mmCIF file of C-alpha atoms in Angstrom:
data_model
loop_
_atom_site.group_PDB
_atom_site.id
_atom_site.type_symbol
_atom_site.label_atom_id
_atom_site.label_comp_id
_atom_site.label_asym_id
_atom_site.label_seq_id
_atom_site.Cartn_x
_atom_site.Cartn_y
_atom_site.Cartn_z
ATOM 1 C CA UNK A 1 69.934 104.256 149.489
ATOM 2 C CA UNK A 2 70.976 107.950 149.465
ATOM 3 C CA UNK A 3 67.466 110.349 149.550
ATOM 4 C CA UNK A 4 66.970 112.342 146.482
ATOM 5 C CA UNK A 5 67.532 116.045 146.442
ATOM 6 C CA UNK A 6 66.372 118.773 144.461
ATOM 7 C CA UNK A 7 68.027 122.103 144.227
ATOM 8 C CA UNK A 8 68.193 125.509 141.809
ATOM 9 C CA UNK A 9 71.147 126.405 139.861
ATOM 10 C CA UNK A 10 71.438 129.777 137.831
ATOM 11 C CA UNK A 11 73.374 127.814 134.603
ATOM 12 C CA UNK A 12 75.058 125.002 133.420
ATOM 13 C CA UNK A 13 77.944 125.594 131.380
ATOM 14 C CA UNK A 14 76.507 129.143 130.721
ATOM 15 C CA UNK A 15 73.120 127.873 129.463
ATOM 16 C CA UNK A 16 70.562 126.876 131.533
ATOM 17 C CA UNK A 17 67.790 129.474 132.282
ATOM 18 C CA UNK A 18 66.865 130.027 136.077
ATOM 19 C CA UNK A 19 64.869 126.737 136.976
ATOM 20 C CA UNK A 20 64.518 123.956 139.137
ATOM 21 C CA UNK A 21 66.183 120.912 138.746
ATOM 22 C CA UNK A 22 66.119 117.196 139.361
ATOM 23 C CA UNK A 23 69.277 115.264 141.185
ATOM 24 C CA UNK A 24 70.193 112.140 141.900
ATOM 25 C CA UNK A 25 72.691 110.913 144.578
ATOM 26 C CA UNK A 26 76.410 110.022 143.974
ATOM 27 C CA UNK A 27 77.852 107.252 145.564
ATOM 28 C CA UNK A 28 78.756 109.750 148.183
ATOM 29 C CA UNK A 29 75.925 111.380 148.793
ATOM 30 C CA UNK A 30 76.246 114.324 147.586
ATOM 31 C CA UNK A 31 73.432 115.726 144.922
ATOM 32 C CA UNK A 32 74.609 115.666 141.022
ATOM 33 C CA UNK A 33 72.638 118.460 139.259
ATOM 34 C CA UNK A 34 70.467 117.397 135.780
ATOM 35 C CA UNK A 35 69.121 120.276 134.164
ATOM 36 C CA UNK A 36 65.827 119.823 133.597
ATOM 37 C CA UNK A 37 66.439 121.798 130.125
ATOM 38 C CA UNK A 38 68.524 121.535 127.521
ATOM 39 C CA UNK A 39 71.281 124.082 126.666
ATOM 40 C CA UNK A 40 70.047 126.375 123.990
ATOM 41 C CA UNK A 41 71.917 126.052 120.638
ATOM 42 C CA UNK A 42 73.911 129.224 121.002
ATOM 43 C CA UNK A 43 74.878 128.758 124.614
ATOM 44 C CA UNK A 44 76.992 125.889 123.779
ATOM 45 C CA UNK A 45 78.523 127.329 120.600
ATOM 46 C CA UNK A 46 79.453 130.140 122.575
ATOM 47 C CA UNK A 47 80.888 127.619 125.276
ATOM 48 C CA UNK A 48 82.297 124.787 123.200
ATOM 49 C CA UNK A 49 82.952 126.104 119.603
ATOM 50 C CA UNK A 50 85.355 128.423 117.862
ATOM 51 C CA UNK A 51 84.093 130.645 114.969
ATOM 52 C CA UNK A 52 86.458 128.936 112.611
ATOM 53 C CA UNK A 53 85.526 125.371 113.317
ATOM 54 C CA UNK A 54 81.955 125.356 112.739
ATOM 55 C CA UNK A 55 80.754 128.680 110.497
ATOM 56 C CA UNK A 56 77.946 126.790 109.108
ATOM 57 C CA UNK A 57 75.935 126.731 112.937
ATOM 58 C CA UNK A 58 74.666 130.646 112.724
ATOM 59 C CA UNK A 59 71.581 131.183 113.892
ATOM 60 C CA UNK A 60 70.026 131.988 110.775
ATOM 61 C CA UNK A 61 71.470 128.855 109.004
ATOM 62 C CA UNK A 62 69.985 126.783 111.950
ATOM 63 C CA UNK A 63 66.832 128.205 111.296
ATOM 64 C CA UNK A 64 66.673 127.283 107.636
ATOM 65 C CA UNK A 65 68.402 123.903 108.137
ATOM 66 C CA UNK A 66 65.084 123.113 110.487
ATOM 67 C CA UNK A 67 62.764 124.037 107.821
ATOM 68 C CA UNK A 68 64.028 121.994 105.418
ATOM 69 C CA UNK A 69 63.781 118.360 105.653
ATOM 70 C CA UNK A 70 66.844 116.036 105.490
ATOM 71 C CA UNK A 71 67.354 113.675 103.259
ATOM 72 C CA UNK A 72 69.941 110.915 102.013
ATOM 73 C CA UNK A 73 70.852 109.668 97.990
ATOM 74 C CA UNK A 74 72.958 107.749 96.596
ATOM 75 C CA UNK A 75 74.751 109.209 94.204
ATOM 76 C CA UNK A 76 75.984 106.420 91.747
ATOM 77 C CA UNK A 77 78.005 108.478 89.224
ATOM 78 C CA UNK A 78 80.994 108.587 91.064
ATOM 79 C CA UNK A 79 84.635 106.996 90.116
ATOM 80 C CA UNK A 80 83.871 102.757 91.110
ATOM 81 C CA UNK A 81 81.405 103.435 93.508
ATOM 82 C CA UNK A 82 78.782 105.293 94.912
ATOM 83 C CA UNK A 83 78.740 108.912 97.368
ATOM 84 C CA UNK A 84 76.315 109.238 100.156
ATOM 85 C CA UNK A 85 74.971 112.578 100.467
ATOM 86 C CA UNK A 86 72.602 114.613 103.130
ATOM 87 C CA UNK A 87 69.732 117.196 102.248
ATOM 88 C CA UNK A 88 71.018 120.892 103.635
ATOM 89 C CA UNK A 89 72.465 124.071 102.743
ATOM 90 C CA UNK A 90 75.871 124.301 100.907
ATOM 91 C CA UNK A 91 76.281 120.135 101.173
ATOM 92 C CA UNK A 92 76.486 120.564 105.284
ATOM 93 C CA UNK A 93 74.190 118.408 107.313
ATOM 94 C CA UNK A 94 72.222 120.155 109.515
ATOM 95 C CA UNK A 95 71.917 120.509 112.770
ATOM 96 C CA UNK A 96 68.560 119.582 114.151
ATOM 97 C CA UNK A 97 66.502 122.102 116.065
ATOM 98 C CA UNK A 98 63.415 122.920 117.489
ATOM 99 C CA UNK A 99 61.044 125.771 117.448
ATOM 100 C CA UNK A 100 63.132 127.420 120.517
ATOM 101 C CA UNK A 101 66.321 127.397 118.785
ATOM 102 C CA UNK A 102 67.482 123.766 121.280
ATOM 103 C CA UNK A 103 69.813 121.510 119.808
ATOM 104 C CA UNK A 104 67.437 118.223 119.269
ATOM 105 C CA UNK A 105 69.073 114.461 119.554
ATOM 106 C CA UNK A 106 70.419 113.365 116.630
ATOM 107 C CA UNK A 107 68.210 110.022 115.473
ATOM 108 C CA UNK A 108 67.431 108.545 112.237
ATOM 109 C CA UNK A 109 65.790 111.436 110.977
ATOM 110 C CA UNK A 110 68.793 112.204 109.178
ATOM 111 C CA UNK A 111 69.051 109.460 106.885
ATOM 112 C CA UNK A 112 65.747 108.629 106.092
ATOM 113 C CA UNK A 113 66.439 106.267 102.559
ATOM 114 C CA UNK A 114 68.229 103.181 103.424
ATOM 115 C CA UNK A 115 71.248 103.352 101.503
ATOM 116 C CA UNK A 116 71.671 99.544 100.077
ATOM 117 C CA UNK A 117 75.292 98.058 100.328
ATOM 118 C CA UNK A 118 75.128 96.429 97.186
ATOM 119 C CA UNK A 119 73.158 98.606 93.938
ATOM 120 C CA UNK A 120 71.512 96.411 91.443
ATOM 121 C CA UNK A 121 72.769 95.077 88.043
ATOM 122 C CA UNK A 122 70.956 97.984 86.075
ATOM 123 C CA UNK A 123 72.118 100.666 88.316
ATOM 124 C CA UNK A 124 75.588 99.455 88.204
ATOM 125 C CA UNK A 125 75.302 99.825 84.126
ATOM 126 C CA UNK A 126 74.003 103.321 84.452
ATOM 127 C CA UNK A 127 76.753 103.990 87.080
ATOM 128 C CA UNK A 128 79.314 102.682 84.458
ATOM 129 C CA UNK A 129 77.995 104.969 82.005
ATOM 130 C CA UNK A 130 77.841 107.697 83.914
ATOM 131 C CA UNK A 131 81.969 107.169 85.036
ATOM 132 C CA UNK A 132 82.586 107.001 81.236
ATOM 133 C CA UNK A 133 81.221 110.802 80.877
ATOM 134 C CA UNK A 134 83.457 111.420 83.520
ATOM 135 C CA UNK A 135 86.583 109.696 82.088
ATOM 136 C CA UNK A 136 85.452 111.459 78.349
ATOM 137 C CA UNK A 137 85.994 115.074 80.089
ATOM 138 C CA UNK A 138 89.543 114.131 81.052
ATOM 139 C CA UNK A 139 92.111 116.258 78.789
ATOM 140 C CA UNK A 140 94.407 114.076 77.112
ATOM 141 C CA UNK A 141 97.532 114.939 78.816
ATOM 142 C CA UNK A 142 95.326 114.009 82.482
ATOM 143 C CA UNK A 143 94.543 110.106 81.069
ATOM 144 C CA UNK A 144 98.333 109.828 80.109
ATOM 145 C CA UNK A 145 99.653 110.328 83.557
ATOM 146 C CA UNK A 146 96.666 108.530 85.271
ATOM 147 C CA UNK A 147 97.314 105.372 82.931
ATOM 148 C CA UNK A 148 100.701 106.128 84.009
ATOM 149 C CA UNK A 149 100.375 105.745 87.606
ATOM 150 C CA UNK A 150 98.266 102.932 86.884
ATOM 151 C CA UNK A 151 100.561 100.952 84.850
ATOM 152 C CA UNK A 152 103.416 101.676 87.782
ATOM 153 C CA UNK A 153 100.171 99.808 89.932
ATOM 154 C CA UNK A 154 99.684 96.791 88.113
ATOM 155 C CA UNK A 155 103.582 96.553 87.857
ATOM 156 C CA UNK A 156 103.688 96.830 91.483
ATOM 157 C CA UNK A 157 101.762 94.029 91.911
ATOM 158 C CA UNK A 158 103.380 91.847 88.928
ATOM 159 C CA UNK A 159 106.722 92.370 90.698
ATOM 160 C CA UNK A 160 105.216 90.974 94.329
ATOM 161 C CA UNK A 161 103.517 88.119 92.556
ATOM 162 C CA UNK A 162 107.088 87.133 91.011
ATOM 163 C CA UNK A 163 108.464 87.897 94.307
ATOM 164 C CA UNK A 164 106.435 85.507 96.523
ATOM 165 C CA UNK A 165 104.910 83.597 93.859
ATOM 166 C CA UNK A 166 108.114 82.533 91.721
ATOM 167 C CA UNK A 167 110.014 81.876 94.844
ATOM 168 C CA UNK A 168 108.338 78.614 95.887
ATOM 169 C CA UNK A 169 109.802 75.890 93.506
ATOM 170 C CA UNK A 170 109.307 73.380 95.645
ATOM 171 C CA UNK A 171 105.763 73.796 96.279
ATOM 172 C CA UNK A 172 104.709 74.425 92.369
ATOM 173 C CA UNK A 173 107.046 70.907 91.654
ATOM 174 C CA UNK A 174 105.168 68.842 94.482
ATOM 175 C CA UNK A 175 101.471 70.417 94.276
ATOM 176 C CA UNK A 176 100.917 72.659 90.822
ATOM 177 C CA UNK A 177 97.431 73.231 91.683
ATOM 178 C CA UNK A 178 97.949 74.748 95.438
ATOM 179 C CA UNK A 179 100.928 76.919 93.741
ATOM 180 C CA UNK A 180 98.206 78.204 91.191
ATOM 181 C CA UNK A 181 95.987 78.942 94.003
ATOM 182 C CA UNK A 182 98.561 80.677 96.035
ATOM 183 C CA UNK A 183 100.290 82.621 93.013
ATOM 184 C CA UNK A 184 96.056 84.045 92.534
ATOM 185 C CA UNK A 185 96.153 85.293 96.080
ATOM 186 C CA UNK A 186 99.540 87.379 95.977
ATOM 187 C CA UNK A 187 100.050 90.685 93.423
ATOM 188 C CA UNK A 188 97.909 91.243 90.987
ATOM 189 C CA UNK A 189 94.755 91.778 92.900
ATOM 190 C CA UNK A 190 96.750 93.884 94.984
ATOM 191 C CA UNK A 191 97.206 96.201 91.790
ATOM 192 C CA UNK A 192 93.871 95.983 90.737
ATOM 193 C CA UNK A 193 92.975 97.634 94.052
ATOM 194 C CA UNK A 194 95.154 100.213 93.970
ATOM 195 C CA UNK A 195 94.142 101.057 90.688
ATOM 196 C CA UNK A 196 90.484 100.840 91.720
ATOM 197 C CA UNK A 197 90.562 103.134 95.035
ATOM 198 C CA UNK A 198 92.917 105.872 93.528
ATOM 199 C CA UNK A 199 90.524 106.136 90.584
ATOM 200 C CA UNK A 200 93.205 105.831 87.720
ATOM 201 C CA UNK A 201 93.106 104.910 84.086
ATOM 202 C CA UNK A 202 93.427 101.461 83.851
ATOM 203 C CA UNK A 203 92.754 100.308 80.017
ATOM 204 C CA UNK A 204 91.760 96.925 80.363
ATOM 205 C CA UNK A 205 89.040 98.172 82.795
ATOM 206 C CA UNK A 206 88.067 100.952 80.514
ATOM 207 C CA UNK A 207 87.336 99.151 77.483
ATOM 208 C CA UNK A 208 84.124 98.206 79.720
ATOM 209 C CA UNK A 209 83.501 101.774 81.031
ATOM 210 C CA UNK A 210 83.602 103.452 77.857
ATOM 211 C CA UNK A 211 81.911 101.263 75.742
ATOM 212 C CA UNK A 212 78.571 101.265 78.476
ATOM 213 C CA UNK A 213 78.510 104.964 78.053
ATOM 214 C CA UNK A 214 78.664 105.039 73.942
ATOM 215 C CA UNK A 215 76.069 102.432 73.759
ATOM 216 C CA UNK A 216 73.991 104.310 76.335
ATOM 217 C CA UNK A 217 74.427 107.378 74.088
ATOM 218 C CA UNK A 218 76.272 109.471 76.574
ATOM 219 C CA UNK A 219 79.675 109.371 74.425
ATOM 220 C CA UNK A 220 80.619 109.913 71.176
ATOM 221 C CA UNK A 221 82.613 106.671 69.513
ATOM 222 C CA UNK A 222 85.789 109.503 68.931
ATOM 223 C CA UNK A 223 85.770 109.742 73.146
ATOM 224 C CA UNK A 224 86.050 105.832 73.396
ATOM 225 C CA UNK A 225 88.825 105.602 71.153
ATOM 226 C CA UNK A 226 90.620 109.014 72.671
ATOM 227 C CA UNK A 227 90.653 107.227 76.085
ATOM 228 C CA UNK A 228 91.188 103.861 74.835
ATOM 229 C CA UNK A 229 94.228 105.046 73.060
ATOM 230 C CA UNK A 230 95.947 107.378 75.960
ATOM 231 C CA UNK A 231 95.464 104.990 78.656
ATOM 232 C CA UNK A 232 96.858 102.203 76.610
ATOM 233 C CA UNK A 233 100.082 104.057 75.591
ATOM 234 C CA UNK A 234 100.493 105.150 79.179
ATOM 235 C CA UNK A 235 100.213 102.137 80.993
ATOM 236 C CA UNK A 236 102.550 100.967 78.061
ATOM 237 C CA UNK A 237 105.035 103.499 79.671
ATOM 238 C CA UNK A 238 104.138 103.286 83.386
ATOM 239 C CA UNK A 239 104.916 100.139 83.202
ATOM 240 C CA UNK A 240 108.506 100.168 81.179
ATOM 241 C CA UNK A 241 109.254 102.883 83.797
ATOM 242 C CA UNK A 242 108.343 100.584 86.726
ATOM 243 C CA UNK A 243 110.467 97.930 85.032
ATOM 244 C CA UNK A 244 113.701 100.097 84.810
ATOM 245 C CA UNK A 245 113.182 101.462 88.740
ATOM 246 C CA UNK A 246 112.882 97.646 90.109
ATOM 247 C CA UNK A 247 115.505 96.580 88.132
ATOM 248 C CA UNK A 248 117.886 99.566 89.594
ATOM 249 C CA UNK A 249 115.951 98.542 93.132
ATOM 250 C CA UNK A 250 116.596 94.766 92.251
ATOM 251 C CA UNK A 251 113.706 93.425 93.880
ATOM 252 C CA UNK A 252 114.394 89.964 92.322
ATOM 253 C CA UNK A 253 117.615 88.960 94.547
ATOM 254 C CA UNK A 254 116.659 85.649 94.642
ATOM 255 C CA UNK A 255 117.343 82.906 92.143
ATOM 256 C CA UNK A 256 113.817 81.377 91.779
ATOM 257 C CA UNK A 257 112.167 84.396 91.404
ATOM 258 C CA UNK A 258 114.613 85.508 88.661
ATOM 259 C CA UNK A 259 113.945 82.244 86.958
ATOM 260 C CA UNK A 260 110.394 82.243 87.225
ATOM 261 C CA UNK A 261 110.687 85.407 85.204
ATOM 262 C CA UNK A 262 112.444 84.227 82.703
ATOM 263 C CA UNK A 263 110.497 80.818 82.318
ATOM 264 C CA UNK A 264 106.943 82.857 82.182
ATOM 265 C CA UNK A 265 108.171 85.509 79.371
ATOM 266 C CA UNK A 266 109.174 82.517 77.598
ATOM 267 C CA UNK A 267 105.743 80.556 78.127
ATOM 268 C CA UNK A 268 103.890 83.430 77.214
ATOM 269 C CA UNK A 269 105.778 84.145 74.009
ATOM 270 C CA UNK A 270 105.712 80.539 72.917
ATOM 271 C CA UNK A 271 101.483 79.692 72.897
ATOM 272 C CA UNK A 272 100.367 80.080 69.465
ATOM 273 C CA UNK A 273 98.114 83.126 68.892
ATOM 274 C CA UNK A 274 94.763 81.947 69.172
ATOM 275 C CA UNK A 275 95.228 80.565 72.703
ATOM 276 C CA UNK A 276 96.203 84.041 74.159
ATOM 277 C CA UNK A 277 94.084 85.807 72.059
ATOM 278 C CA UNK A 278 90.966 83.462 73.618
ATOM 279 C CA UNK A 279 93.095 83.806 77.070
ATOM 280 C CA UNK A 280 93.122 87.914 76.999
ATOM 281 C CA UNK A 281 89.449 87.655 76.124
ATOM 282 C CA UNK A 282 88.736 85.680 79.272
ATOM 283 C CA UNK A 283 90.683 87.303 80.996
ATOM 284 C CA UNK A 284 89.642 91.338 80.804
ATOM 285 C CA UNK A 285 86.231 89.693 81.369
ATOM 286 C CA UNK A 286 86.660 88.449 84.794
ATOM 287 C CA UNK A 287 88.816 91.818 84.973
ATOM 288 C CA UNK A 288 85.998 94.023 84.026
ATOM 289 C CA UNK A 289 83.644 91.499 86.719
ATOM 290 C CA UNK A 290 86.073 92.538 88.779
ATOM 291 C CA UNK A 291 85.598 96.430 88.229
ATOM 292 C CA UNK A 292 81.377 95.439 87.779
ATOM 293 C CA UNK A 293 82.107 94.348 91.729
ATOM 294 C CA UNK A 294 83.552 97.583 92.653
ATOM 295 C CA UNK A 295 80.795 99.968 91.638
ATOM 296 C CA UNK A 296 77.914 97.785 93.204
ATOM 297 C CA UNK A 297 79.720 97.589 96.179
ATOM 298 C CA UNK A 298 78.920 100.905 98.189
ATOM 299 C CA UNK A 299 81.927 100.292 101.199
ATOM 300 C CA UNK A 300 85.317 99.591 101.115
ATOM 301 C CA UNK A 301 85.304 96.105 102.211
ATOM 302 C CA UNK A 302 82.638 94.356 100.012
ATOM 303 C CA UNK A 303 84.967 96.336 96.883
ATOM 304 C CA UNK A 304 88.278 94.457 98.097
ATOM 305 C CA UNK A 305 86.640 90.954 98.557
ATOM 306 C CA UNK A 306 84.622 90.931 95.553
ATOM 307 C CA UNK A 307 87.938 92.097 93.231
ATOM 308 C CA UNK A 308 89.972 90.197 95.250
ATOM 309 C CA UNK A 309 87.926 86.652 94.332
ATOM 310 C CA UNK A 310 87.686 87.479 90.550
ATOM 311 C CA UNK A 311 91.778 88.492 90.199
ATOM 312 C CA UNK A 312 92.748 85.694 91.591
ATOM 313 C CA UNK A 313 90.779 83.679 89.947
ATOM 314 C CA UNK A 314 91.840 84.663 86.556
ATOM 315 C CA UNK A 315 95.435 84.630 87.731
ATOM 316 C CA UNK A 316 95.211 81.032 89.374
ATOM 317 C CA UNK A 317 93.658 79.793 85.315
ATOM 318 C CA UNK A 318 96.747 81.483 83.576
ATOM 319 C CA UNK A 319 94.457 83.998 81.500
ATOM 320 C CA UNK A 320 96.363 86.655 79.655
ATOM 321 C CA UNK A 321 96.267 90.476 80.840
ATOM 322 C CA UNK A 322 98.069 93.161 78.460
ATOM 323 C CA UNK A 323 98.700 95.614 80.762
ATOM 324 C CA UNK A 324 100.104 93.194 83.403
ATOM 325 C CA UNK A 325 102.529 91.578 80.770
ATOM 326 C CA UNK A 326 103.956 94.970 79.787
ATOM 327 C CA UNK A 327 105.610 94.556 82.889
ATOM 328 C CA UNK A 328 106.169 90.865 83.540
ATOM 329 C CA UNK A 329 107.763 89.848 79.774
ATOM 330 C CA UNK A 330 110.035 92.666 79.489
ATOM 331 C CA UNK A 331 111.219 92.357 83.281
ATOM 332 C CA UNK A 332 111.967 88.790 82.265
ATOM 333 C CA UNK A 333 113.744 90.130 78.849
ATOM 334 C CA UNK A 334 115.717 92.316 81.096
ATOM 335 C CA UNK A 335 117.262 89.494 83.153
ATOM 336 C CA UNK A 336 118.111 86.974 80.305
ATOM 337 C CA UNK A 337 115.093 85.397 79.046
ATOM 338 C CA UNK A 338 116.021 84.738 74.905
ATOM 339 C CA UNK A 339 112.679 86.829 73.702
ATOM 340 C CA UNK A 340 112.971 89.572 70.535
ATOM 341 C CA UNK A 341 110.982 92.647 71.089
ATOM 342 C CA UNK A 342 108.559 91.458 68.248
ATOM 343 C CA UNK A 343 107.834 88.585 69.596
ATOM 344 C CA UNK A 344 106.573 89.835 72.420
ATOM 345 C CA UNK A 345 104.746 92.255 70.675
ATOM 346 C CA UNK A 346 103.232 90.819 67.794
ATOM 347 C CA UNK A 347 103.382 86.851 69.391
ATOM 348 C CA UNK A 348 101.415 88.230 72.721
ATOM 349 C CA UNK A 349 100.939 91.557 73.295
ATOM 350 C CA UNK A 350 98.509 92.270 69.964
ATOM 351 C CA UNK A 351 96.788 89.527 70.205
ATOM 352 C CA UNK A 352 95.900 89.388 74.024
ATOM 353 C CA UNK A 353 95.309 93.275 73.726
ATOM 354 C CA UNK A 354 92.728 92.626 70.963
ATOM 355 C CA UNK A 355 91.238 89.832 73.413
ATOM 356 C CA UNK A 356 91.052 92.333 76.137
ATOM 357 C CA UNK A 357 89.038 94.569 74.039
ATOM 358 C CA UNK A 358 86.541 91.582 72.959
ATOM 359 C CA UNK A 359 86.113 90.648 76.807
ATOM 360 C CA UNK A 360 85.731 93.994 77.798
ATOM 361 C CA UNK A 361 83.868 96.000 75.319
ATOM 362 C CA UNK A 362 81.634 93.118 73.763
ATOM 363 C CA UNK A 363 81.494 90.214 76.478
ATOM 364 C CA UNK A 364 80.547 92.609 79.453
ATOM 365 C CA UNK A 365 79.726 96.478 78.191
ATOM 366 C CA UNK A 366 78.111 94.593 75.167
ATOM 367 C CA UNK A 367 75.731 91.823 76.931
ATOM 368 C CA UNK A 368 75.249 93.859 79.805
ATOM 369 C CA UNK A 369 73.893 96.736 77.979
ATOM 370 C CA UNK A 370 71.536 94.569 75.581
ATOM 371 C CA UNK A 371 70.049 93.452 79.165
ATOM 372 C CA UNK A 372 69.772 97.572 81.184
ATOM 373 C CA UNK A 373 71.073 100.209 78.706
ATOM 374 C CA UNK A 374 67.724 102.491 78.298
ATOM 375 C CA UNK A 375 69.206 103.580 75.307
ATOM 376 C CA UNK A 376 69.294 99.931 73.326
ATOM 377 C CA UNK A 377 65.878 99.451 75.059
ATOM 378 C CA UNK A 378 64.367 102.361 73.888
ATOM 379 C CA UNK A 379 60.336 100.940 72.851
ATOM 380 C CA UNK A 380 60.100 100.877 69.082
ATOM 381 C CA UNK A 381 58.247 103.596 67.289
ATOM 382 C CA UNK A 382 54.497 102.244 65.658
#
């Protein structure tokens, strides 16, 4: 084994003071030099770091980041999900140092709170609230082209789920129940998603959202209905829009899938009104479990798999979702399928709309704030 030297150097990179310092021997015997210090903080901004990248590592702002201790919250009132956030100036974490100005390891000091990957069932309520103070700020113009956008979304994924879905007729004739199963796991969660991470305005969802915050007493009963009504009517659009671009795109090129279109606008204008009205009830309240999933869920993963059970769930039973059939029975009145426009509208779309709200509004925002709103909890005055 190679002896161990020791020998001086006058800096490393620049920043070393004047001192002695250990070595160890490399394979070829030659002595590596270890400073025995560390580099001072501004020795290596000097060395390493360009003004522009990194303004927020002055001196001074070093010195007041190390006085002040660093912490970590959760902040829960952000769109479907939660923000972690670090104690320090200006929203910057700071840079640890010591009392000589030396860069310090970075350890856990930084995040001192455990941030949990899944929040409770009362924070969740008071995070749903909190999203429907948000949504009640939007101008009215701003939750027309979100529900837009989201409408083009869930018509995204009606058009894959007639796409893959419809095109198996041999597989729905042989075994119905796997086809069920496999028409839940392609489209409309896909939507659902899309809608959820981009933060749009999705009505079916926000008959939950907005309802937790009026019965919290954060929103006026005027801000439900404002919402309520804009998203509806632009979903309503996004998805005729989405409807005339796939039918220019013709993503339907196949017989089955054309077929299944038809067949399903038919089915779904033919069931007498109180089964899709009880069938859009059911389903906006597995959709609005669905959205319940996203906001506990604090990372990107647990969101997908926790939506991604509950859509295709509610897909795989046949439940009825308004904004999803704004695209799917008019695509299937575009290529042939013998349905008037009111009976589509009055013979499904009213009636599973009104179910949505009932799910939605009363079934989830309505039970789940008799069990964590503060405000319906309030102790009663002697």
């Amino acid at each position: 084994m190679a002896a161990v030297q020791v020998v001086r150097t006058s800096s490393v990179c620049g920043a070393v003071r004047n001192s002695s310092v250990s070595c160890r021997a490399s394979p070829s015997g030659q002595p590596l030099p270890v400073p025995s210090y560390r580099p001072s903080a501004p020795a290596l901004r000097s060395r390493f770091l360009s003004k522009p990248f990194l303004p927020s590592l002055a001196p001074s702002k070093l010195a007041r980041a190390s006085k002040s201790p660093t912490r970590a919250s959760v902040d829960i009132s952000t769109p479907f999900g939660t923000e972690i956030t670090t104690g320090g100036g200006n929203g910057v974490q700071p840079t640890p140092v010591d009392s000589k100005g030396d860069l310090t390891p970075r350890t856990s000091q930084i995040l001192d709170v455990p941030v949990p990957r899944v929040l409770n069932a009362r924070q969740v309520y008071v995070a749903a609230a909190k999203l429907a103070v948000v949504k009640a700020k939007l101008t009215n113009l701003r939750i027309f082209l979100q529900a837009i956008v989201a409408g083009v979304f869930i018509a995204l994924g009606g058009a894959l789920f007639l796409t893959v879905g419809g095109a198996c007729p041999t597989m729905q004739a042989n075994n119905p129940g796997l086809h069920s199963f496999f028409k839940g796991l392609i489209g409309l969660p896909f939507g659902l998603t899309l809608c959820v991470f981009t933060g749009v305005e999705l009505f079916t969802g926000n008959t939950m959202v907005m309802t937790a915050g009026w019965l919290d007493g954060r929103i006026s009963f005027g801000q439900v209905m404002r919402n309520w009504l804009f998203s509806y009517t632009g979903n309503f659009f996004g998805s005729l829009l989405a409807v005339w671009a796939f039918s220019v795109a013709q993503i339907l090129p196949h017989a089955a899938s054309q077929a299944t279109s038809i067949g399903l606008s038919v089915a779904k204008t033919s069931y007498p009104l109180a089964t899709v009205f009880m069938r859009g009830i059911l389903c906006n309240w597995m959709v609005c479990m669905a959205v319940w999933i996203a906001i506990a869920s604090t990372d990107g993963v647990s969101k997908y798999v926790g939506m991604f059970l509950t859509i295709s769930s509610f897909v795989a039973l046949g439940f009825e979702h308004s904004v999803a059939n704004m695209f799917i029975i008019p695509y299937g009145m575009l290529l042939g399928a013998n349905v008037s426009w009111s009976q589509y509208l009055l013979g499904n779309l009213l009636p599973v709309s009104i179910g949505n709200i009932i799910g939605g509004a009363f079934c989830m925002a309505g039970v789940m704030g008799y069990f964590y709103s503060e405000n319906l909890n309030k102790p009663k005055e002697a």
